[in-house]
XYZ file of C-alpha atoms in Angstrom:
360
model
C 6.049 32.779 -3.402
C 8.470 29.839 -3.257
C 9.093 30.245 0.481
C 5.381 30.459 1.248
C 4.671 27.352 -0.845
C 7.109 25.444 1.355
C 5.261 26.774 4.405
C 1.901 25.624 2.999
C 3.170 22.124 2.216
C 4.540 21.620 5.712
C 1.406 23.038 7.330
C -0.743 20.530 5.428
C 1.648 17.744 6.424
C 1.540 18.639 10.129
C -2.224 19.184 10.003
C -2.969 15.721 8.650
C -0.565 14.107 11.058
C -2.623 15.783 13.787
C -5.862 14.510 12.208
C -4.529 10.950 12.252
C -3.415 11.360 15.858
C -6.966 12.379 16.746
C -8.366 9.215 15.178
C -5.729 6.532 15.626
C -2.936 5.484 17.913
C 0.291 6.564 16.228
C 3.520 4.645 16.609
C 6.183 6.573 18.575
C 8.612 6.194 15.671
C 6.326 8.290 13.449
C 5.982 10.885 16.176
C 9.769 11.107 16.424
C 10.081 11.516 12.648
C 7.573 14.353 12.651
C 9.307 15.970 15.599
C 12.580 16.002 13.625
C 10.751 17.460 10.609
C 9.242 20.057 12.951
C 12.711 21.065 14.186
C 14.003 21.571 10.640
C 10.871 23.502 9.702
C 11.320 25.717 12.773
C 14.846 26.513 11.605
C 13.422 27.378 8.189
C 10.914 29.765 9.781
C 13.713 31.247 11.890
C 15.762 31.820 8.719
C 12.805 33.502 6.968
C 12.074 35.770 9.911
C 15.616 36.769 10.815
C 16.990 37.277 7.321
C 13.932 38.798 5.624
C 14.413 42.004 3.696
C 13.512 45.303 5.313
C 10.796 45.578 2.651
C 8.962 42.524 4.047
C 6.381 43.633 6.602
C 4.767 47.037 6.977
C 6.786 48.081 10.039
C 10.138 46.395 9.409
C 11.837 49.402 7.831
C 10.486 51.668 10.590
C 11.927 49.510 13.376
C 15.256 49.498 11.535
C 15.189 53.306 11.340
C 14.317 53.591 15.049
C 17.451 51.602 15.808
C 19.750 54.022 14.026
C 18.125 57.341 14.964
C 17.567 56.281 18.623
C 13.932 57.413 18.529
C 12.920 54.144 20.236
C 13.936 55.807 23.520
C 10.868 58.048 23.439
C 8.462 55.943 21.366
C 8.364 52.541 22.978
C 7.694 50.546 26.126
C 10.324 49.290 28.564
C 10.850 45.811 27.092
C 11.274 47.110 23.542
C 13.775 49.735 24.706
C 15.683 46.981 26.517
C 15.844 44.886 23.322
C 17.217 47.842 21.383
C 19.823 48.505 24.072
C 20.912 44.869 24.001
C 21.492 44.922 20.238
C 23.245 48.305 20.419
C 26.363 46.507 21.644
C 26.560 44.425 18.478
C 25.555 47.261 16.151
C 23.720 44.612 14.107
C 19.954 44.916 13.652
C 19.702 41.193 12.861
C 19.641 40.522 16.600
C 16.375 42.455 16.853
C 14.762 39.952 14.473
C 16.261 37.055 16.430
C 14.917 38.232 19.791
C 11.469 38.999 18.361
C 11.207 35.592 16.703
C 12.319 33.726 19.815
C 9.737 35.535 21.957
C 6.807 35.117 19.538
C 7.605 31.581 18.418
C 8.742 30.361 21.834
C 5.781 31.614 23.863
C 3.366 30.482 21.145
C 4.766 26.932 21.080
C 4.434 26.667 24.845
C 0.883 28.004 24.507
C 0.019 25.366 21.917
C 1.464 22.628 24.084
C -0.354 23.800 27.220
C -3.691 24.975 25.828
C -4.573 22.795 22.844
C -6.123 19.366 22.382
C -3.873 18.577 19.417
C -0.492 20.254 19.045
C -0.016 19.445 15.347
C -3.368 20.759 14.167
C -3.075 23.915 16.225
C 0.532 24.433 15.106
C -0.535 24.423 11.440
C -3.272 26.952 12.146
C -0.845 29.100 14.138
C 1.427 29.346 11.095
C -1.408 30.021 8.632
C -3.307 32.584 10.717
C -0.850 34.182 13.143
C 2.871 33.961 12.537
C 3.428 35.816 9.266
C 0.497 38.234 9.281
C 1.148 39.359 12.841
C 4.837 39.002 13.710
C 6.056 40.544 10.438
C 3.887 43.622 10.950
C 2.533 44.326 14.407
C 5.979 43.565 15.815
C 5.501 44.755 19.389
C 1.908 43.594 19.636
C 2.783 40.140 18.331
C 5.204 39.680 21.240
C 2.603 40.903 23.737
C -0.083 38.654 22.232
C 2.146 35.570 22.280
C 2.796 36.117 26.011
C -0.942 36.449 26.667
C -1.581 33.375 24.512
C 0.765 31.453 26.811
C -0.810 32.977 29.924
C -4.289 31.752 29.013
C -3.506 28.321 30.447
C -4.145 29.883 33.869
C -7.720 31.022 33.140
C -9.293 28.519 30.717
C -9.351 25.351 32.815
C -12.104 23.987 35.030
C -9.858 24.327 38.077
C -8.877 27.971 38.309
C -7.766 29.470 41.605
C -6.764 32.849 42.968
C -3.158 31.833 42.444
C -3.755 31.070 38.760
C -5.445 34.446 38.257
C -2.475 36.177 39.884
C -0.114 34.362 37.495
C -2.253 35.452 34.559
C -2.301 39.108 35.676
C 1.477 39.070 36.154
C 1.975 37.765 32.618
C -0.430 40.368 31.241
C 1.671 43.021 32.983
C 4.809 41.611 31.332
C 2.991 41.756 27.983
C 2.256 45.452 28.533
C 5.996 46.076 28.713
C 6.019 45.161 25.013
C 2.783 46.967 24.101
C 0.677 48.862 26.614
C -2.577 47.903 24.862
C -2.119 44.374 26.266
C -4.059 45.492 29.347
C -7.166 44.639 27.342
C -6.390 40.969 28.018
C -7.596 41.392 31.598
C -11.174 41.101 30.333
C -10.422 37.581 29.078
C -10.875 36.243 32.611
C -14.626 36.744 32.108
C -14.916 34.666 28.940
C -15.536 31.334 30.670
C -18.121 32.806 33.034
C -20.695 34.034 30.520
C -22.897 31.711 28.486
C -24.417 33.566 25.571
C -27.844 32.453 24.396
C -27.704 30.266 21.297
C -29.982 32.668 19.415
C -27.427 35.453 19.871
C -24.817 33.355 18.065
C -27.275 32.447 15.317
C -28.590 35.937 14.579
C -25.546 38.084 15.262
C -24.421 37.582 11.656
C -27.114 40.136 10.749
C -25.541 42.662 13.125
C -22.030 41.874 11.849
C -23.138 42.255 8.227
C -24.904 45.535 8.955
C -21.897 46.930 10.790
C -19.409 45.711 8.195
C -21.121 47.355 5.216
C -22.398 50.549 6.844
C -20.965 53.468 8.797
C -23.571 53.724 11.574
C -21.956 51.434 14.168
C -18.525 52.821 13.393
C -19.745 56.343 14.047
C -21.149 55.208 17.398
C -17.865 53.606 18.489
C -15.768 56.689 17.609
C -16.351 58.680 20.851
C -15.697 55.582 22.971
C -12.361 54.697 21.400
C -11.202 58.285 21.085
C -11.767 58.796 24.816
C -8.992 56.324 25.708
C -6.155 58.545 26.928
C -3.283 56.336 25.750
C -4.517 56.204 22.166
C -5.350 59.908 22.162
C -1.823 60.827 23.181
C -0.119 58.388 20.849
C -2.129 59.273 17.750
C -2.767 62.962 18.406
C -0.727 63.746 15.270
C -3.190 61.816 13.050
C -6.434 60.980 14.889
C -8.446 60.469 11.699
C -6.287 57.483 10.723
C -6.697 55.750 14.049
C -10.255 56.549 15.102
C -12.189 56.876 11.852
C -12.836 54.454 8.987
C -9.705 54.392 6.842
C -9.997 51.059 5.023
C -12.549 50.189 2.391
C -13.755 46.595 2.667
C -16.133 44.974 0.190
C -18.068 41.764 -0.303
C -15.019 39.736 -1.374
C -13.309 40.502 1.948
C -16.527 39.563 3.757
C -16.684 36.008 2.359
C -13.944 34.598 4.693
C -15.762 36.143 7.676
C -18.998 34.468 6.611
C -17.282 31.087 6.206
C -15.680 31.349 9.648
C -19.045 32.291 11.101
C -20.609 29.161 9.560
C -17.984 27.024 11.317
C -18.954 28.709 14.597
C -22.653 28.034 13.983
C -21.850 24.389 13.242
C -20.241 24.065 16.657
C -23.063 25.903 18.434
C -25.805 23.779 16.840
C -24.055 20.502 17.607
C -22.823 21.220 21.127
C -25.008 23.763 22.893
C -27.563 21.136 23.892
C -24.981 19.741 26.295
C -23.205 21.502 29.134
C -19.990 23.081 27.922
C -16.810 22.876 29.932
C -15.209 26.128 31.076
C -12.597 25.788 28.346
C -15.229 25.228 25.649
C -17.196 28.219 26.878
C -14.033 30.366 26.941
C -13.039 29.367 23.402
C -16.536 29.847 21.958
C -16.903 33.330 23.462
C -13.337 34.273 22.521
C -13.865 33.328 18.870
C -17.331 34.882 18.752
C -15.964 38.249 19.909
C -13.190 37.997 17.294
C -15.837 37.631 14.559
C -18.156 40.195 16.147
C -15.453 42.874 15.987
C -15.719 42.724 12.193
C -18.866 44.824 12.752
C -16.466 47.764 13.180
C -13.964 46.634 10.569
C -12.012 49.385 8.840
C -11.307 51.429 11.972
C -7.620 51.119 12.793
C -8.140 51.206 16.561
C -10.678 48.338 16.435
C -8.452 46.341 14.095
C -5.617 46.714 16.627
C -7.860 45.501 19.454
C -9.025 42.577 17.314
C -5.421 41.367 17.049
C -5.650 40.185 20.670
C -8.440 37.832 19.600
C -6.518 36.180 16.741
C -5.391 33.229 18.934
C -9.103 32.366 19.169
C -8.797 30.994 15.630
C -6.291 28.405 16.811
C -8.289 27.617 19.954
C -11.579 27.244 18.109
C -10.593 24.976 15.214
C -8.489 22.786 17.484
C -11.567 22.349 19.716
C -13.957 21.870 16.790
C -11.832 19.103 15.275
C -11.429 17.440 18.664
C -15.207 17.405 19.173
C -15.808 16.217 15.588
C -12.776 13.977 15.207
C -14.598 11.456 12.979
C -15.875 14.078 10.552
C -13.401 13.795 7.662
C -15.248 16.327 5.502
C -14.980 18.928 8.257
C -11.244 18.289 8.597
C -10.740 18.766 4.861
C -12.947 21.878 4.777
C -10.981 23.599 7.548
C -7.520 23.073 6.069
C -8.708 23.956 2.544
C -10.248 27.192 3.814
C -7.173 28.292 5.762
C -4.708 27.368 3.018
C -6.770 29.245 0.413
C -7.213 32.198 2.779
C -3.471 32.266 3.558
C -2.566 32.058 -0.146
C -4.957 34.805 -1.222
C -3.787 37.156 1.515
C -0.166 36.496 0.553
C -0.793 37.140 -3.151
C -2.739 40.302 -2.337
C 0.331 41.593 -0.542
C -1.529 41.863 2.769
C 0.672 43.561 5.389
C 3.487 43.847 2.882
C 4.791 40.282 3.300
C 4.718 39.507 -0.443
C 6.888 39.376 -2.431
C 9.178 37.756 0.113
C 12.821 38.737 -0.203
C 15.935 38.053 1.824
C 18.452 40.674 2.857
C 21.517 40.729 0.688
């Protein structure tokens, strides 16, 4: 837990620096100091990611085995095969971790810089919600998602053009070379074009709760998901695991969803009287769909799709704090929630990232 405690301390530090930057004019000397701290912290994260034990992360050992038995040649997409072929020359699997970290962390940092109101706040939330839980487990998807996260700069602004949409589609295609499911990101171009009625946001918690605790909606979604040819082929050896409910989730797991939903309602009640910008509309819809997908929680295929909506967490709370920059209680509530949520998930051993160990 020692390594994760260091992560938490630095996330709180960066978060509050971002809060102060929202409220006050910060001297450039302080910004430079925090930038230096950020560089050292990035090296620390690099060290954790690259030199973690094969037991850290649900898929880490599998990717190591693929390297030695050459099964990656028939299992994976073009970009992943290329990474394996690059590291074949060194015969050292460490380079796989290095390349994966550089792709995920690099594209995500550029995304934060391009897409967010406040880099420091969004960076803290990226670490607490995305980096460990995604890149240590859904290895290929995390690289695809980070590329899409970066690409969103071309579709969220008020001034989008045909050229920007072409750039976005090209980047989505590149993401599919890491994980073919990234094609789902094409639907994101619609998120800033649809304004959902405020009542839908307010009352959808009833639908989410019903879906979360019952099997009815999950039984309805089964024939839809199972009809997707790619997933059918890939998981033909074990369709029950991928298409049917395979995870039991109770009330304790539902509490964080409810809290996140309350933050969304706070934003809707305070801001829907005014005209939202295209970016605000995009972010609100993006985050709403992320929460809505909990209606089908427990189905592996839906959980995999939901991963593409995880960046909405970073988008939403960055926007919420920007719109409510003078609300100190809100700022405290958000960081307390995400630190507690991060800590509990770590201690529960979610995704196999605890206990954290280094390779000998």
